[in-house]
PDB file of C-alpha atoms in Angstrom:
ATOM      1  CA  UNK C 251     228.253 294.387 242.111  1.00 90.00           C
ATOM      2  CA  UNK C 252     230.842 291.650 242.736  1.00 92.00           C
ATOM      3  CA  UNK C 253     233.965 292.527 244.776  1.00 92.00           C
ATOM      4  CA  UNK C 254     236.887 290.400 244.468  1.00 92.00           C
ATOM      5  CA  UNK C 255     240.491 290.383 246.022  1.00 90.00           C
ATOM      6  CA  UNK C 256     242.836 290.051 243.112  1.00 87.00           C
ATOM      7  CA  UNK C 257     246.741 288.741 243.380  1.00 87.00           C
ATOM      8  CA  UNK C 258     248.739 291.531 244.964  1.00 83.00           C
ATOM      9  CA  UNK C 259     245.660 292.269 247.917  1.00 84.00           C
ATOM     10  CA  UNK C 260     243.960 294.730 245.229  1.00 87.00           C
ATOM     11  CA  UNK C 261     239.789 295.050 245.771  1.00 89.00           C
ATOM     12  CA  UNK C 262     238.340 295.428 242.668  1.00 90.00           C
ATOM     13  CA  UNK C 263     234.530 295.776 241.889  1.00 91.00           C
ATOM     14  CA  UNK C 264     232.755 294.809 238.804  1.00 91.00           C
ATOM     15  CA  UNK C 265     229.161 296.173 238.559  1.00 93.00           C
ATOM     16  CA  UNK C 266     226.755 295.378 235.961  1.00 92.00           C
ATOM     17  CA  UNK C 267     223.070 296.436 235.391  1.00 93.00           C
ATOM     18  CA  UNK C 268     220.308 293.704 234.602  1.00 91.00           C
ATOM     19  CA  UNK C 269     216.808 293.947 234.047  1.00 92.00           C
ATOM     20  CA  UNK C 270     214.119 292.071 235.145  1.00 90.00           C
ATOM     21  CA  UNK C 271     210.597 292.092 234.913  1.00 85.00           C
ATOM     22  CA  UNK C 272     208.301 291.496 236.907  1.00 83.00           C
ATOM     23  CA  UNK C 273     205.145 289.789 236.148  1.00 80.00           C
ATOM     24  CA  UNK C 274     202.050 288.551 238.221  1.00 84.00           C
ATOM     25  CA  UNK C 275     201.436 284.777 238.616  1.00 89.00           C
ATOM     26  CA  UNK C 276     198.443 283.377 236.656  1.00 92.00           C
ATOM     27  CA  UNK C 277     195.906 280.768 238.362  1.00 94.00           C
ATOM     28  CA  UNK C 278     195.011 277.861 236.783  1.00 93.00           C
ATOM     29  CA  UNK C 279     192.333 276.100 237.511  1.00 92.00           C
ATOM     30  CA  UNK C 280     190.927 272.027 236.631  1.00 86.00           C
ATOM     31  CA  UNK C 281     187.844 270.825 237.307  1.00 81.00           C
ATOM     32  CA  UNK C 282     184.839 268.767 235.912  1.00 66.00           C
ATOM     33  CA  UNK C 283     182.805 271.871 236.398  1.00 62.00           C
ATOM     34  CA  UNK C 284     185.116 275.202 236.262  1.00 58.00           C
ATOM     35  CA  UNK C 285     181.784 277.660 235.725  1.00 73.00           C
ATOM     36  CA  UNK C 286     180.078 277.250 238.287  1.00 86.00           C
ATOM     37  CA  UNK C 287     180.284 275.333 241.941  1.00 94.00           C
ATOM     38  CA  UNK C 288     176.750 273.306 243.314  1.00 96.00           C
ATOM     39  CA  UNK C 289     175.385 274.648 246.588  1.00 96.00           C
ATOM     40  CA  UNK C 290     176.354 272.402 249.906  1.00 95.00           C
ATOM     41  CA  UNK C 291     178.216 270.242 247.696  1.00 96.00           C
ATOM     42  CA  UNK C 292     182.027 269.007 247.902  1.00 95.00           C
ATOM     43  CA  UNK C 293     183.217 270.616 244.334  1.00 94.00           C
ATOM     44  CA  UNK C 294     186.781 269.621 243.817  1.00 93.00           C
ATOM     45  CA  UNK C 295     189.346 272.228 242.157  1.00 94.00           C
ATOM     46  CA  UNK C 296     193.218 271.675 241.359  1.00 94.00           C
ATOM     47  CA  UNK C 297     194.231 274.937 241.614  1.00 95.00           C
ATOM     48  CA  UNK C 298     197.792 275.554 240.418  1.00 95.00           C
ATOM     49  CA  UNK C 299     200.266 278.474 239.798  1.00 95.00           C
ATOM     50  CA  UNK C 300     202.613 276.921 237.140  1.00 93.00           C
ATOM     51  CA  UNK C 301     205.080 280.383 237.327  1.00 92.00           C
ATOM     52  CA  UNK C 302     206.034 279.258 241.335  1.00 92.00           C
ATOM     53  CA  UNK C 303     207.376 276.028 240.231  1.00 92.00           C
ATOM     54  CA  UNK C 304     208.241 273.856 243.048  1.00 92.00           C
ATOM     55  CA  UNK C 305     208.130 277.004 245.848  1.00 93.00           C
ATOM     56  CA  UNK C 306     204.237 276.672 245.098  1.00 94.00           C
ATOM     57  CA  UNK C 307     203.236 276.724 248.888  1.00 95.00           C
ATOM     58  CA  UNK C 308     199.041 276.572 248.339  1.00 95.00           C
ATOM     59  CA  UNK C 309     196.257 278.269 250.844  1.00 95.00           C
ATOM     60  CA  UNK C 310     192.838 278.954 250.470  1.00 96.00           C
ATOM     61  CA  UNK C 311     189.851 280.925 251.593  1.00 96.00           C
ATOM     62  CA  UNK C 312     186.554 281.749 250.489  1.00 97.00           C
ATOM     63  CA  UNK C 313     183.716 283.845 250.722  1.00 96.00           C
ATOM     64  CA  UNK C 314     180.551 282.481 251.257  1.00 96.00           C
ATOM     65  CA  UNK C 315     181.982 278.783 251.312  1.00 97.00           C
ATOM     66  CA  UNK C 316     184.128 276.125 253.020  1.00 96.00           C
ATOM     67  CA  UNK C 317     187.376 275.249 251.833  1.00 96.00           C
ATOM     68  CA  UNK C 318     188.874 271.513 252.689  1.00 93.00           C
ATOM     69  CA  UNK C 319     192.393 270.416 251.421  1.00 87.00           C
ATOM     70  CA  UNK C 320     191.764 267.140 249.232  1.00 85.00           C
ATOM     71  CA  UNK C 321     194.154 264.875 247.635  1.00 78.00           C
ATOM     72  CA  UNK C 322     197.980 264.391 248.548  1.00 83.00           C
ATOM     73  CA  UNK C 323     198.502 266.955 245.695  1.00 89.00           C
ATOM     74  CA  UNK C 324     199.601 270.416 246.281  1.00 92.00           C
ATOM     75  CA  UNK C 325     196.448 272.842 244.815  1.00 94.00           C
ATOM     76  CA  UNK C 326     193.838 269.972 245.306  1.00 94.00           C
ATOM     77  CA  UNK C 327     190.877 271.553 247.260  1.00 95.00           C
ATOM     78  CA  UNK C 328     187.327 270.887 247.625  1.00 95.00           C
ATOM     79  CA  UNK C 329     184.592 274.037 247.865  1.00 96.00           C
ATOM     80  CA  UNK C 330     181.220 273.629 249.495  1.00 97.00           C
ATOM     81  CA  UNK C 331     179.373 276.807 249.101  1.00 97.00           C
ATOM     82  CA  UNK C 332     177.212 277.312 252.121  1.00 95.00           C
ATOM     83  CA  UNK C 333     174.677 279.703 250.384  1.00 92.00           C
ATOM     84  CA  UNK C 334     172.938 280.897 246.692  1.00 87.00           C
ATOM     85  CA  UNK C 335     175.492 283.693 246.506  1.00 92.00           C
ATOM     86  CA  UNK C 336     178.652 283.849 244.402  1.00 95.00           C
ATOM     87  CA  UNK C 337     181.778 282.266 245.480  1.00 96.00           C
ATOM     88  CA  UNK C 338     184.868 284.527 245.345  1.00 96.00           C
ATOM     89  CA  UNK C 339     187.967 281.944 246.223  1.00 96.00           C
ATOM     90  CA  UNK C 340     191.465 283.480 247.432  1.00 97.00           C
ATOM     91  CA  UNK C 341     194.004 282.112 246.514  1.00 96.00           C
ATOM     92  CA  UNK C 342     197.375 282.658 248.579  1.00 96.00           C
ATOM     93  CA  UNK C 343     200.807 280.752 248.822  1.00 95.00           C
ATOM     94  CA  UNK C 344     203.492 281.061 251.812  1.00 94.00           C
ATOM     95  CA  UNK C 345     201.093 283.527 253.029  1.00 92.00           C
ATOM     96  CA  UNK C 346     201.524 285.681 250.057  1.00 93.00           C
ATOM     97  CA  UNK C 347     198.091 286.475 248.038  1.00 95.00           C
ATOM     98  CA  UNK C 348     198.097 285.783 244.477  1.00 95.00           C
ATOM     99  CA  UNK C 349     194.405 285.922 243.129  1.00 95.00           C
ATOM    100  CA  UNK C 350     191.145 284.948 243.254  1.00 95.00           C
ATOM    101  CA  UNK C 351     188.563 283.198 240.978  1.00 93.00           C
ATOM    102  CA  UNK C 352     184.612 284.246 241.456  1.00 94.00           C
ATOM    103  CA  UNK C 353     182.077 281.372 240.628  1.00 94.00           C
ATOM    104  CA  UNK C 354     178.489 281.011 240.333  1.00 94.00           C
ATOM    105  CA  UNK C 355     176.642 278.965 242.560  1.00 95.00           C
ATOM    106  CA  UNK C 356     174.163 276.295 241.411  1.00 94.00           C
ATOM    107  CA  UNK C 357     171.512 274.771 243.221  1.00 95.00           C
ATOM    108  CA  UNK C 358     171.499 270.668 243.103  1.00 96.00           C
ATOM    109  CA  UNK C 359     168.785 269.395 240.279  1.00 95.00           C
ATOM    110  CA  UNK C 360     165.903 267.375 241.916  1.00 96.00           C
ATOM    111  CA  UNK C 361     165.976 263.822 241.902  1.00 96.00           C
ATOM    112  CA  UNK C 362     163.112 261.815 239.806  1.00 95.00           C
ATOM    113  CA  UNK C 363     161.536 259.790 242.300  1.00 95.00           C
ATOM    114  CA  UNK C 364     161.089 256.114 240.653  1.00 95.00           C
ATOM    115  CA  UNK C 365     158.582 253.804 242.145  1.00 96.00           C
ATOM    116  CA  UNK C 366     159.245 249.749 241.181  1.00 96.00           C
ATOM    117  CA  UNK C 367     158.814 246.219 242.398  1.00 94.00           C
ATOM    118  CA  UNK C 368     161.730 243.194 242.574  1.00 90.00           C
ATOM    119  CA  UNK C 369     161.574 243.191 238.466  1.00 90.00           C
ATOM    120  CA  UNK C 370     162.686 246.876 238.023  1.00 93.00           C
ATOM    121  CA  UNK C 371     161.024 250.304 237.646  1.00 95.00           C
ATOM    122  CA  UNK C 372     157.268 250.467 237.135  1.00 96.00           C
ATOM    123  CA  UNK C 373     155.890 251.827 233.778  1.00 95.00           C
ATOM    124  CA  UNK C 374     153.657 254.486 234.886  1.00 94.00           C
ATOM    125  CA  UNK C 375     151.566 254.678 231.742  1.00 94.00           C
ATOM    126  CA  UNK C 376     150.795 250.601 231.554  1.00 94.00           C
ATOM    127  CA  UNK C 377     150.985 250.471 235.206  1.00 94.00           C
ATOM    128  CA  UNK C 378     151.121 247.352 238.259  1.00 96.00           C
ATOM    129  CA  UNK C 379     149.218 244.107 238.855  1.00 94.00           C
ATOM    130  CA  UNK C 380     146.446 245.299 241.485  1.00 94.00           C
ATOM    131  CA  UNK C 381     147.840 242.707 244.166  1.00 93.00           C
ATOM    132  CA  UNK C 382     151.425 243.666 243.925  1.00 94.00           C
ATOM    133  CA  UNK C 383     152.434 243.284 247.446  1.00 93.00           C
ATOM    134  CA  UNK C 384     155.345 245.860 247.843  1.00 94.00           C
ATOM    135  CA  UNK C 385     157.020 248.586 245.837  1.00 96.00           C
ATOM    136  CA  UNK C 386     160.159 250.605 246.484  1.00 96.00           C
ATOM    137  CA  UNK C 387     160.223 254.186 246.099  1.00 97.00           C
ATOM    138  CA  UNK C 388     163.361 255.186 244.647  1.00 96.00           C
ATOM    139  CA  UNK C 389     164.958 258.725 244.413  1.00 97.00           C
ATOM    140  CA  UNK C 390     167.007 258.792 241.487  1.00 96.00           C
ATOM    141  CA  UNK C 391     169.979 261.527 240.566  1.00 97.00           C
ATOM    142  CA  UNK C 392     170.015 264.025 237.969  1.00 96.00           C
ATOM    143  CA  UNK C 393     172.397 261.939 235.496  1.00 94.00           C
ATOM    144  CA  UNK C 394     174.628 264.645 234.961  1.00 92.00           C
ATOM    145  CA  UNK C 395     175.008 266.425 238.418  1.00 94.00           C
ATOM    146  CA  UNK C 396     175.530 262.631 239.111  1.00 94.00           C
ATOM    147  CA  UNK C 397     178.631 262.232 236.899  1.00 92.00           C
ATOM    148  CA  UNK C 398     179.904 265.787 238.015  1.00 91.00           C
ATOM    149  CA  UNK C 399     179.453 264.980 242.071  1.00 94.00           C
ATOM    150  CA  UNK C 400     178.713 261.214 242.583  1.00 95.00           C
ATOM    151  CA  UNK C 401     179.714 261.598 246.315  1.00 95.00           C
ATOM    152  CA  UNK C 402     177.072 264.316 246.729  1.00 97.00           C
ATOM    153  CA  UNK C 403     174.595 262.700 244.733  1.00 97.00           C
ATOM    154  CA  UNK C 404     172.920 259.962 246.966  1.00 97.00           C
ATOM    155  CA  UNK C 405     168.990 260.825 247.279  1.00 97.00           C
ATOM    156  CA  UNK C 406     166.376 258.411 248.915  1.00 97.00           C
ATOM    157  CA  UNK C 407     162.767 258.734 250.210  1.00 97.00           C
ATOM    158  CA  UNK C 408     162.337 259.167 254.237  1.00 97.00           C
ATOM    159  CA  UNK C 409     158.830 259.107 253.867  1.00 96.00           C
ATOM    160  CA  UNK C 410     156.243 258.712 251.821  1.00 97.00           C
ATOM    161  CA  UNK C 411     152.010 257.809 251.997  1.00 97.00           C
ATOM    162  CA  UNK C 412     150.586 256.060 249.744  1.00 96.00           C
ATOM    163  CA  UNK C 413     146.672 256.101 249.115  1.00 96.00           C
ATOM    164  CA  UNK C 414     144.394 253.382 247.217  1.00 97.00           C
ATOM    165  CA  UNK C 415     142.355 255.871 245.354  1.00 96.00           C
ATOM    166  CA  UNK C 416     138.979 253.954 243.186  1.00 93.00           C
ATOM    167  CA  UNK C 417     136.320 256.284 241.590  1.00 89.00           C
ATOM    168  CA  UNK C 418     138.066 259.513 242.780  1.00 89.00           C
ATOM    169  CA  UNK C 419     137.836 258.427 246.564  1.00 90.00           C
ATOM    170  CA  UNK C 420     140.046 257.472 248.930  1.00 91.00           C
ATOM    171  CA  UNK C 421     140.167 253.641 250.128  1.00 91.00           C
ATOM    172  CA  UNK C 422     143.330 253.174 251.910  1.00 93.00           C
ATOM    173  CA  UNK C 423     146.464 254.632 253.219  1.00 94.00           C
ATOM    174  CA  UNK C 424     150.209 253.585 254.642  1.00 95.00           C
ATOM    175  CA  UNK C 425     152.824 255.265 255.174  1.00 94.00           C
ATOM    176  CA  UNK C 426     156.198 254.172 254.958  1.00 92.00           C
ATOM    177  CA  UNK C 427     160.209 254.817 253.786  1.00 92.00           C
ATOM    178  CA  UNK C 428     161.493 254.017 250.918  1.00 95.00           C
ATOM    179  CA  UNK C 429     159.971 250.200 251.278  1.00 95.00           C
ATOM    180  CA  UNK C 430     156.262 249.911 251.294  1.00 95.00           C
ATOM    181  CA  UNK C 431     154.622 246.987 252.406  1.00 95.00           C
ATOM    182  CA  UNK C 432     151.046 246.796 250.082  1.00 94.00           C
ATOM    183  CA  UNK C 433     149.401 243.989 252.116  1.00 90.00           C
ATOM    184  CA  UNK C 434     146.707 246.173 253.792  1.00 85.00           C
ATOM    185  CA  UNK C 435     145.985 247.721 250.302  1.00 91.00           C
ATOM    186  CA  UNK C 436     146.498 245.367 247.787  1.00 89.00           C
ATOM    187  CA  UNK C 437     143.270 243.169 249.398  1.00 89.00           C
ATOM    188  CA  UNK C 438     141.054 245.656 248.723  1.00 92.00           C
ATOM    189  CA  UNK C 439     142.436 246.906 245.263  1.00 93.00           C
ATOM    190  CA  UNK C 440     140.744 246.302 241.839  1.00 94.00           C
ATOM    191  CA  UNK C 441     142.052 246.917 238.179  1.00 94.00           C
ATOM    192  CA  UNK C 442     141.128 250.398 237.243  1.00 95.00           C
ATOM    193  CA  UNK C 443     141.754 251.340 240.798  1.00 96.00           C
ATOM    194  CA  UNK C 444     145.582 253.923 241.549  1.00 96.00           C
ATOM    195  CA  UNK C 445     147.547 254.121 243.803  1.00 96.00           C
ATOM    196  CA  UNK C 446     148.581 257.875 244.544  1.00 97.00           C
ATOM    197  CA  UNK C 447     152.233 258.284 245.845  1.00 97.00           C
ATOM    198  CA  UNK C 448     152.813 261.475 248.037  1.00 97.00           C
ATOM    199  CA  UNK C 449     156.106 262.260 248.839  1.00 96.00           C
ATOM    200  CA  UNK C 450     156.434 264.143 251.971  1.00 96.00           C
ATOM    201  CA  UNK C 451     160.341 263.735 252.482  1.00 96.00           C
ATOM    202  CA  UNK C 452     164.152 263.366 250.580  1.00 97.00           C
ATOM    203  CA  UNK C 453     167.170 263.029 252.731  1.00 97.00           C
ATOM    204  CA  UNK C 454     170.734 263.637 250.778  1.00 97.00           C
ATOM    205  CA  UNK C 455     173.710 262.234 251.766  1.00 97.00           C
ATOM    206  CA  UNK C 456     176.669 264.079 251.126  1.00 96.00           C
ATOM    207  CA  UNK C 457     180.257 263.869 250.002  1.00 94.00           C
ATOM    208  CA  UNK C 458     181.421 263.878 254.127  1.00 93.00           C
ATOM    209  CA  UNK C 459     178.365 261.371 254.891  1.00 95.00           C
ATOM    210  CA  UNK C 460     176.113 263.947 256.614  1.00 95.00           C
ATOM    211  CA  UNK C 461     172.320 263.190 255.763  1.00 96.00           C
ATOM    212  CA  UNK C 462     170.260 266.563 255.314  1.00 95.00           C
ATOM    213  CA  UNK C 463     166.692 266.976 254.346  1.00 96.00           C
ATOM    214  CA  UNK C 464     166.180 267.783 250.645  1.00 96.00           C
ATOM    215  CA  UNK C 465     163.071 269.696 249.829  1.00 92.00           C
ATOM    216  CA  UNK C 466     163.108 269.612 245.944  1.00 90.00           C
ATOM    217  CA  UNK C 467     161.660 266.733 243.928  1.00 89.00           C
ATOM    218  CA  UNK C 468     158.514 265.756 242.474  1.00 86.00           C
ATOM    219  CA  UNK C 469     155.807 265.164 244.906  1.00 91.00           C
ATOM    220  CA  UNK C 470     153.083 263.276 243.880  1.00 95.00           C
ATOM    221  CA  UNK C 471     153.077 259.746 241.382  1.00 95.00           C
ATOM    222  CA  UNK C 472     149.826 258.220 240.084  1.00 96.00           C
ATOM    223  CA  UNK C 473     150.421 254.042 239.671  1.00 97.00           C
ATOM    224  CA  UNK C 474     147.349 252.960 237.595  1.00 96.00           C
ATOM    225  CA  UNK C 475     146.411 249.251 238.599  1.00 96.00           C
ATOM    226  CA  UNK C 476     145.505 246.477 236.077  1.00 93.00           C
TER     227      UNK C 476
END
């Protein structure tokens, strides 16, 4: 209703009826991965509500995960679920709640640990000259969680023994990082000898720099010697 003074000092009123309906804002979400979200890793979602427009005032929660704003963008936010179970993630803007999105959780692929020398990877069918003096023990990324989470998908070995094994026994041992110095070893090594890599710890570094241990990968390598 509009109420207006016309010439003379009259009030008048004109009413009219509208309709309007009324219907419930729709979440969209972007992402290299929308299906599912990796566990203890920083998984980063736009989230947008295209029917707010510019009044599009973001906030976020979650169950069973940490939310952090990322980007300068409004609806950038990065999820790092904190355990196996399913992520349910609220969705809210000026304080008002307008959805949520559920999402499974998957647990990071193990890294293929690597061994190789200064000229690259060591074939472990043809295997190593017996005196190599050093080897590095690289732990190498799942190629596609890499291209999903590079940030989150930095692996390398923390330890590691390495035993001179000739006729089924035992010759030699050293432990080490991710570096092993041969010299003790390689003296007394032969052709037809191997050198058994057990790896007793991964570390991860993550998408905020914090190293963790990282308990799945493969755990023993066989270098034959020739």
């Amino acid at each position: 209703a509009i109420k207006v003074t016309l010439p003379g000092g009259i009030d008048t009123t004109y009413s009219e009826v509208y309709e309007y309906f009324v219907v419930k804002p729709t979440i969209q979400i972007q992402s290299t991965s929308v299906q599912a979200l990796y566990l203890r890793c920083g998984n980063n979602l736009d989230v947008q509500v295209p029917q707010l427009g510019v009044s599009y005032n973001p906030s976020f929660s979650a169950s069973n995960a940490k939310t952090y704003q990322s980007g300068s963008e409004k609806g950038q936010v990065t999820v790092v679920p904190t355990n196996g179970q399913d992520v349910e993630l609220k969705v809210s803007s000026s304080g008002n709640y307008i959805g949520s999105r559920d999402f499974k959780v998957r647990r990071i692929p193990a890294p293929t640990i690597t061994p190789g020398t200064n000229q690259g990877p060591i074939d472990l069918k043809d295997g190593m000259p017996a005196k190599t003096p050093r080897i590095f023990l690289n732990a190498v990324p799942d190629e596609s969680f890499q291209q999903f989470l590079p940030e989150d998908a930095k692996f390398r070995v923390a330890e590691a023994t390495v035993t001179l094994v000739s006729g089924g026994i035992g010759r030699a041992s050293v432990t080490s990082g991710p570096q092993v110095n041969l010299g003790a070893i390689a003296a007394q090594a032969r052709k037809g000898d191997n050198l058994v890599v057990e790896i007793k710890r991964v570390q991860r570094q993550n998408f905020r720099g914090d190293v963790e241990d990282f308990n799945n990968f493969n755990r023993i390598v066989t270098i034959p010697l020739k």
